[in-house]
Amino acid sequence: MIALLLALGSSLAYGCADFLGGLGARKAHVLRTVLVAAPASLAVELLLWPFLGASFDTAALGWGAASGVASAAAFALLYRTLAIGPMNVLSPVTALVSAALPVAVGLVQGEHLGTAGLIGLPLALAAVVLVSAGHGAGSARPSRTALLLALGAGTAVALQLVCLHQAPADSGVAPLIVGRAVSSAVTLAAAGLLRRRLGTERPAYAVSAAAGVLDSLANLLFLLAARSGDLTVVAVITALYPAGTVLLARGLLAERIHRGQLLGLGTAAVAVGLLALA
């Protein structure tokens, strides 16, 4: 239950972070948004260091750095995807891939689910698809570019989560600190190389920083959940983050929630209950 609650908190934080990141990327180049979000995330993790501890051994450094590279890619690809079209019409590819790959890794590593889990897991994956998919008609249909970006973003998010899970359980927040430092460095290098393409628009500093803080909180909650539960369950619950994005887009941007998405929200509630029993 603790792992499940932590995963739900991570999912909510990711959904809020993605919503704010998408808003920020609409005002300026996505890299300008990430340049604000990534350092804000790093600052939060450094503040957590004295309270949660950190052990910078070889494994923590290696897996943390790998998660940082994946995080940098996920930041840019996901925020760019969110900026292209209506947030409640994003392709379910991102969320589905971000759930399916860690689930596959968990099963390969020998994790097992009971009867309730075997029913709840596919239901949760179906909920991910339903919640993150919008109405397919007319202007709501995602472009090919958006689909490709979503596929890349989902893969990057999945790799980030898997790498964090592989870090030693006694390493504290070291993987998060290393990962965020690496992702910030990668982002800074990319911005330097592409500085002529970044435009002159200033990013929404407060919104972008808030997205980074929430992303850091989401990573921490996922890390704690993965250390206290099975990756197969934690990953798929975390991947329900589009629900938070969709609800915020409905409340703040007046974007419609379609019947399929409402069905997805209900399916997610049933799936979470079954996984709790598992």
GROMACS .gro file of C-alpha atoms in nm:
model
  278
    1MET     CA    1   0.000   0.000   0.000
    2ILE     CA    2   0.286   0.239   0.077
    3ALA     CA    3   0.439   0.178  -0.266
    4LEU     CA    4   0.098   0.224  -0.429
    5LEU     CA    5   0.034   0.556  -0.254
    6LEU     CA    6   0.383   0.680  -0.338
    7ALA     CA    7   0.329   0.583  -0.704
    8LEU     CA    8  -0.005   0.767  -0.709
    9GLY     CA    9   0.166   1.075  -0.567
   10SER     CA   10   0.437   1.045  -0.831
   11SER     CA   11   0.175   1.015  -1.103
   12LEU     CA   12  -0.005   1.327  -0.983
   13ALA     CA   13   0.319   1.526  -0.960
   14TYR     CA   14   0.427   1.416  -1.310
   15GLY     CA   15   0.088   1.515  -1.452
   16CYS     CA   16   0.105   1.862  -1.297
   17ALA     CA   17   0.467   1.906  -1.408
   18ASP     CA   18   0.382   1.811  -1.766
   19PHE     CA   19   0.090   2.052  -1.774
   20LEU     CA   20   0.305   2.342  -1.655
   21GLY     CA   21   0.593   2.241  -1.882
   22GLY     CA   22   0.362   2.233  -2.179
   23LEU     CA   23   0.237   2.582  -2.096
   24GLY     CA   24   0.593   2.709  -2.064
   25ALA     CA   25   0.693   2.558  -2.398
   26ARG     CA   26   0.410   2.747  -2.569
   27LYS     CA   27   0.566   3.084  -2.479
   28ALA     CA   28   0.927   3.015  -2.576
   29HIS     CA   29   1.154   2.752  -2.730
   30VAL     CA   30   1.134   2.424  -2.540
   31LEU     CA   31   1.505   2.438  -2.450
   32ARG     CA   32   1.455   2.775  -2.283
   33THR     CA   33   1.183   2.617  -2.072
   34VAL     CA   34   1.401   2.319  -1.982
   35LEU     CA   35   1.693   2.550  -1.895
   36VAL     CA   36   1.474   2.690  -1.618
   37ALA     CA   37   1.305   2.365  -1.514
   38ALA     CA   38   1.615   2.145  -1.484
   39PRO     CA   39   1.814   2.368  -1.243
   40ALA     CA   40   1.500   2.415  -1.033
   41SER     CA   41   1.474   2.038  -1.005
   42LEU     CA   42   1.839   2.008  -0.908
   43ALA     CA   43   1.797   2.272  -0.636
   44VAL     CA   44   1.513   2.072  -0.479
   45GLU     CA   45   1.717   1.751  -0.477
   46LEU     CA   46   2.016   1.925  -0.321
   47LEU     CA   47   1.786   2.058  -0.047
   48LEU     CA   48   1.665   1.702   0.018
   49TRP     CA   49   2.019   1.564   0.052
   50PRO     CA   50   2.067   1.644   0.425
   51PHE     CA   51   1.730   1.488   0.512
   52LEU     CA   52   1.733   1.173   0.298
   53GLY     CA   53   2.108   1.114   0.265
   54ALA     CA   54   2.308   1.021  -0.043
   55SER     CA   55   2.573   0.758  -0.116
   56PHE     CA   56   2.771   0.833  -0.430
   57ASP     CA   57   2.912   0.489  -0.506
   58THR     CA   58   2.991   0.366  -0.856
   59ALA     CA   59   2.652   0.210  -0.919
   60ALA     CA   60   2.464   0.519  -0.801
   61LEU     CA   61   2.682   0.741  -1.018
   62GLY     CA   62   2.641   0.520  -1.325
   63TRP     CA   63   2.266   0.465  -1.306
   64GLY     CA   64   2.210   0.825  -1.199
   65ALA     CA   65   2.404   0.956  -1.499
   66ALA     CA   66   2.213   0.727  -1.735
   67SER     CA   67   1.882   0.846  -1.590
   68GLY     CA   68   2.001   1.205  -1.639
   69VAL     CA   69   2.063   1.158  -2.010
   70ALA     CA   70   1.719   0.998  -2.048
   71SER     CA   71   1.564   1.276  -1.838
   72ALA     CA   72   1.709   1.548  -2.060
   73ALA     CA   73   1.563   1.378  -2.366
   74ALA     CA   74   1.230   1.325  -2.191
   75PHE     CA   75   1.210   1.690  -2.082
   76ALA     CA   76   1.265   1.824  -2.432
   77LEU     CA   77   1.058   1.567  -2.623
   78LEU     CA   78   0.765   1.568  -2.382
   79TYR     CA   79   0.739   1.944  -2.345
   80ARG     CA   80   0.765   1.987  -2.721
   81THR     CA   81   0.490   1.728  -2.770
   82LEU     CA   82   0.267   1.902  -2.517
   83ALA     CA   83   0.324   2.236  -2.687
   84ILE     CA   84   0.217   2.116  -3.032
   85GLY     CA   85  -0.149   2.043  -2.978
   86PRO     CA   86  -0.432   2.040  -2.722
   87MET     CA   87  -0.309   1.867  -2.409
   88ASN     CA   88  -0.606   1.633  -2.388
   89VAL     CA   89  -0.551   1.511  -2.744
   90LEU     CA   90  -0.195   1.389  -2.702
   91SER     CA   91  -0.117   1.048  -2.834
   92PRO     CA   92  -0.139   0.764  -2.576
   93VAL     CA   93   0.193   0.641  -2.711
   94THR     CA   94   0.396   0.842  -2.458
   95ALA     CA   95   0.220   0.713  -2.149
   96LEU     CA   96   0.180   0.359  -2.279
   97VAL     CA   97   0.547   0.320  -2.372
   98SER     CA   98   0.657   0.479  -2.047
   99ALA     CA   99   0.455   0.213  -1.862
  100ALA     CA  100   0.509  -0.092  -2.081
  101LEU     CA  101   0.890  -0.088  -2.092
  102PRO     CA  102   0.942  -0.076  -1.713
  103VAL     CA  103   0.671  -0.340  -1.666
  104ALA     CA  104   0.855  -0.566  -1.910
  105VAL     CA  105   1.182  -0.509  -1.723
  106GLY     CA  106   1.017  -0.594  -1.393
  107LEU     CA  107   0.869  -0.917  -1.528
  108VAL     CA  108   1.201  -1.019  -1.684
  109GLN     CA  109   1.371  -0.961  -1.349
  110GLY     CA  110   1.137  -1.212  -1.189
  111GLU     CA  111   0.858  -1.006  -1.037
  112HIS     CA  112   0.526  -1.190  -1.003
  113LEU     CA  113   0.167  -1.071  -0.970
  114GLY     CA  114  -0.129  -1.238  -0.804
  115THR     CA  115  -0.470  -1.284  -0.964
  116ALA     CA  116  -0.583  -0.930  -0.877
  117GLY     CA  117  -0.259  -0.792  -1.018
  118LEU     CA  118  -0.291  -0.991  -1.339
  119ILE     CA  119  -0.634  -0.834  -1.392
  120GLY     CA  120  -0.541  -0.488  -1.267
  121LEU     CA  121  -0.223  -0.451  -1.473
  122PRO     CA  122  -0.382  -0.473  -1.820
  123LEU     CA  123  -0.671  -0.260  -1.696
  124ALA     CA  124  -0.424   0.007  -1.586
  125LEU     CA  125  -0.248  -0.005  -1.923
  126ALA     CA  126  -0.586   0.032  -2.095
  127ALA     CA  127  -0.665   0.326  -1.867
  128VAL     CA  128  -0.335   0.490  -1.965
  129VAL     CA  129  -0.437   0.469  -2.332
  130LEU     CA  130  -0.792   0.592  -2.274
  131VAL     CA  131  -0.700   0.882  -2.047
  132SER     CA  132  -0.418   1.013  -2.266
  133ALA     CA  133  -0.606   0.979  -2.597
  134GLY     CA  134  -0.834   1.255  -2.716
  135HIS     CA  135  -1.112   1.265  -2.971
  136GLY     CA  136  -0.978   1.156  -3.308
  137ALA     CA  137  -1.192   1.369  -3.534
  138GLY     CA  138  -1.099   1.676  -3.730
  139SER     CA  139  -0.847   1.913  -3.586
  140ALA     CA  140  -0.810   1.698  -3.275
  141ARG     CA  141  -0.616   1.428  -3.463
  142PRO     CA  142  -0.245   1.431  -3.361
  143SER     CA  143   0.004   1.503  -3.639
  144ARG     CA  144   0.270   1.256  -3.746
  145THR     CA  145   0.535   1.475  -3.584
  146ALA     CA  146   0.346   1.470  -3.254
  147LEU     CA  147   0.320   1.091  -3.266
  148LEU     CA  148   0.692   1.048  -3.330
  149LEU     CA  149   0.777   1.292  -3.052
  150ALA     CA  150   0.539   1.108  -2.820
  151LEU     CA  151   0.704   0.775  -2.899
  152GLY     CA  152   1.047   0.919  -2.827
  153ALA     CA  153   0.926   1.089  -2.509
  154GLY     CA  154   0.768   0.769  -2.380
  155THR     CA  155   1.087   0.573  -2.442
  156ALA     CA  156   1.297   0.837  -2.269
  157VAL     CA  157   1.066   0.848  -1.966
  158ALA     CA  158   1.071   0.468  -1.944
  159LEU     CA  159   1.451   0.454  -1.958
  160GLN     CA  160   1.474   0.720  -1.688
  161LEU     CA  161   1.246   0.521  -1.455
  162VAL     CA  162   1.426   0.193  -1.520
  163CYS     CA  163   1.765   0.350  -1.451
  164LEU     CA  164   1.642   0.502  -1.123
  165HIS     CA  165   1.503   0.163  -1.021
  166GLN     CA  166   1.836  -0.006  -1.090
  167ALA     CA  167   2.027   0.230  -0.860
  168PRO     CA  168   2.123   0.082  -0.518
  169ALA     CA  169   1.844   0.101  -0.261
  170ASP     CA  170   2.081   0.247   0.000
  171SER     CA  171   2.205   0.532  -0.220
  172GLY     CA  172   1.949   0.785  -0.093
  173VAL     CA  173   1.889   1.071  -0.333
  174ALA     CA  174   2.231   1.033  -0.497
  175PRO     CA  175   2.086   0.894  -0.825
  176LEU     CA  176   1.847   1.189  -0.845
  177ILE     CA  177   2.120   1.448  -0.781
  178VAL     CA  178   2.359   1.291  -1.032
  179GLY     CA  179   2.084   1.245  -1.287
  180ARG     CA  180   1.963   1.602  -1.261
  181ALA     CA  181   2.316   1.741  -1.277
  182VAL     CA  182   2.380   1.540  -1.594
  183SER     CA  183   2.047   1.639  -1.752
  184SER     CA  184   2.115   2.006  -1.672
  185ALA     CA  185   2.460   1.981  -1.833
  186VAL     CA  186   2.319   1.807  -2.142
  187THR     CA  187   2.048   2.071  -2.173
  188LEU     CA  188   2.298   2.354  -2.135
  189ALA     CA  189   2.523   2.202  -2.402
  190ALA     CA  190   2.229   2.158  -2.640
  191ALA     CA  191   2.118   2.516  -2.583
  192GLY     CA  192   2.470   2.638  -2.656
  193LEU     CA  193   2.481   2.446  -2.984
  194LEU     CA  194   2.134   2.563  -3.088
  195ARG     CA  195   2.146   2.915  -2.946
  196ARG     CA  196   2.071   3.076  -3.283
  197ARG     CA  197   1.749   2.874  -3.310
  198LEU     CA  198   1.617   2.948  -2.963
  199GLY     CA  199   1.458   3.277  -3.060
  200THR     CA  200   1.428   3.584  -2.843
  201GLU     CA  201   1.113   3.492  -2.651
  202ARG     CA  202   1.166   3.473  -2.276
  203PRO     CA  203   1.039   3.159  -2.104
  204ALA     CA  204   0.766   3.172  -1.841
  205TYR     CA  205   1.014   3.158  -1.553
  206ALA     CA  206   0.772   3.087  -1.269
  207VAL     CA  207   0.575   2.825  -1.462
  208SER     CA  208   0.891   2.653  -1.591
  209ALA     CA  209   1.052   2.648  -1.247
  210ALA     CA  210   0.735   2.506  -1.093
  211ALA     CA  211   0.736   2.232  -1.355
  212GLY     CA  212   1.093   2.145  -1.261
  213VAL     CA  213   1.014   2.135  -0.890
  214LEU     CA  214   0.716   1.907  -0.945
  215ASP     CA  215   0.918   1.682  -1.175
  216SER     CA  216   1.181   1.648  -0.903
  217LEU     CA  217   0.913   1.559  -0.649
  218ALA     CA  218   0.767   1.302  -0.890
  219ASN     CA  219   1.108   1.141  -0.940
  220LEU     CA  220   1.162   1.120  -0.564
  221LEU     CA  221   0.822   0.961  -0.502
  222PHE     CA  222   0.881   0.712  -0.784
  223LEU     CA  223   1.223   0.621  -0.645
  224LEU     CA  224   1.078   0.560  -0.298
  225ALA     CA  225   0.788   0.362  -0.444
  226ALA     CA  226   1.016   0.143  -0.657
  227ARG     CA  227   1.233   0.070  -0.354
  228SER     CA  228   0.935  -0.045  -0.149
  229GLY     CA  229   0.733  -0.227  -0.415
  230ASP     CA  230   0.743  -0.407  -0.750
  231LEU     CA  231   0.849  -0.211  -1.057
  232THR     CA  232   0.565  -0.369  -1.258
  233VAL     CA  233   0.300  -0.214  -1.033
  234VAL     CA  234   0.478   0.111  -0.953
  235ALA     CA  235   0.556   0.189  -1.319
  236VAL     CA  236   0.203   0.139  -1.446
  237ILE     CA  237   0.048   0.345  -1.164
  238THR     CA  238   0.300   0.622  -1.225
  239ALA     CA  239   0.216   0.613  -1.595
  240LEU     CA  240  -0.138   0.728  -1.515
  241TYR     CA  241   0.006   1.082  -1.499
  242PRO     CA  242  -0.191   1.198  -1.808
  243ALA     CA  243  -0.501   1.198  -1.587
  244GLY     CA  244  -0.362   1.493  -1.392
  245THR     CA  245  -0.264   1.675  -1.710
  246VAL     CA  246  -0.607   1.619  -1.867
  247LEU     CA  247  -0.795   1.739  -1.557
  248LEU     CA  248  -0.579   2.051  -1.529
  249ALA     CA  249  -0.625   2.123  -1.901
  250ARG     CA  250  -1.000   2.091  -1.850
  251GLY     CA  251  -1.011   2.313  -1.545
  252LEU     CA  252  -0.766   2.585  -1.652
  253LEU     CA  253  -0.775   2.578  -2.033
  254ALA     CA  254  -1.137   2.465  -2.080
  255GLU     CA  255  -1.028   2.172  -2.297
  256ARG     CA  256  -1.296   1.906  -2.332
  257ILE     CA  257  -1.277   1.568  -2.162
  258HIS     CA  258  -1.417   1.312  -2.403
  259ARG     CA  259  -1.616   1.002  -2.318
  260GLY     CA  260  -1.320   0.776  -2.373
  261GLN     CA  261  -1.114   0.975  -2.127
  262LEU     CA  262  -1.391   0.961  -1.866
  263LEU     CA  263  -1.403   0.585  -1.918
  264GLY     CA  264  -1.027   0.579  -1.875
  265LEU     CA  265  -1.049   0.764  -1.544
  266GLY     CA  266  -1.302   0.510  -1.417
  267THR     CA  267  -1.093   0.221  -1.544
  268ALA     CA  268  -0.790   0.366  -1.369
  269ALA     CA  269  -0.977   0.377  -1.038
  270VAL     CA  270  -1.075   0.010  -1.073
  271ALA     CA  271  -0.721  -0.087  -1.175
  272VAL     CA  272  -0.566   0.095  -0.878
  273GLY     CA  273  -0.804  -0.088  -0.645
  274LEU     CA  274  -0.710  -0.426  -0.791
  275LEU     CA  275  -0.338  -0.349  -0.775
  276ALA     CA  276  -0.383  -0.244  -0.414
  277LEU     CA  277  -0.528  -0.587  -0.341
  278ALA     CA  278  -0.233  -0.745  -0.522
   0.00000   0.00000   0.00000
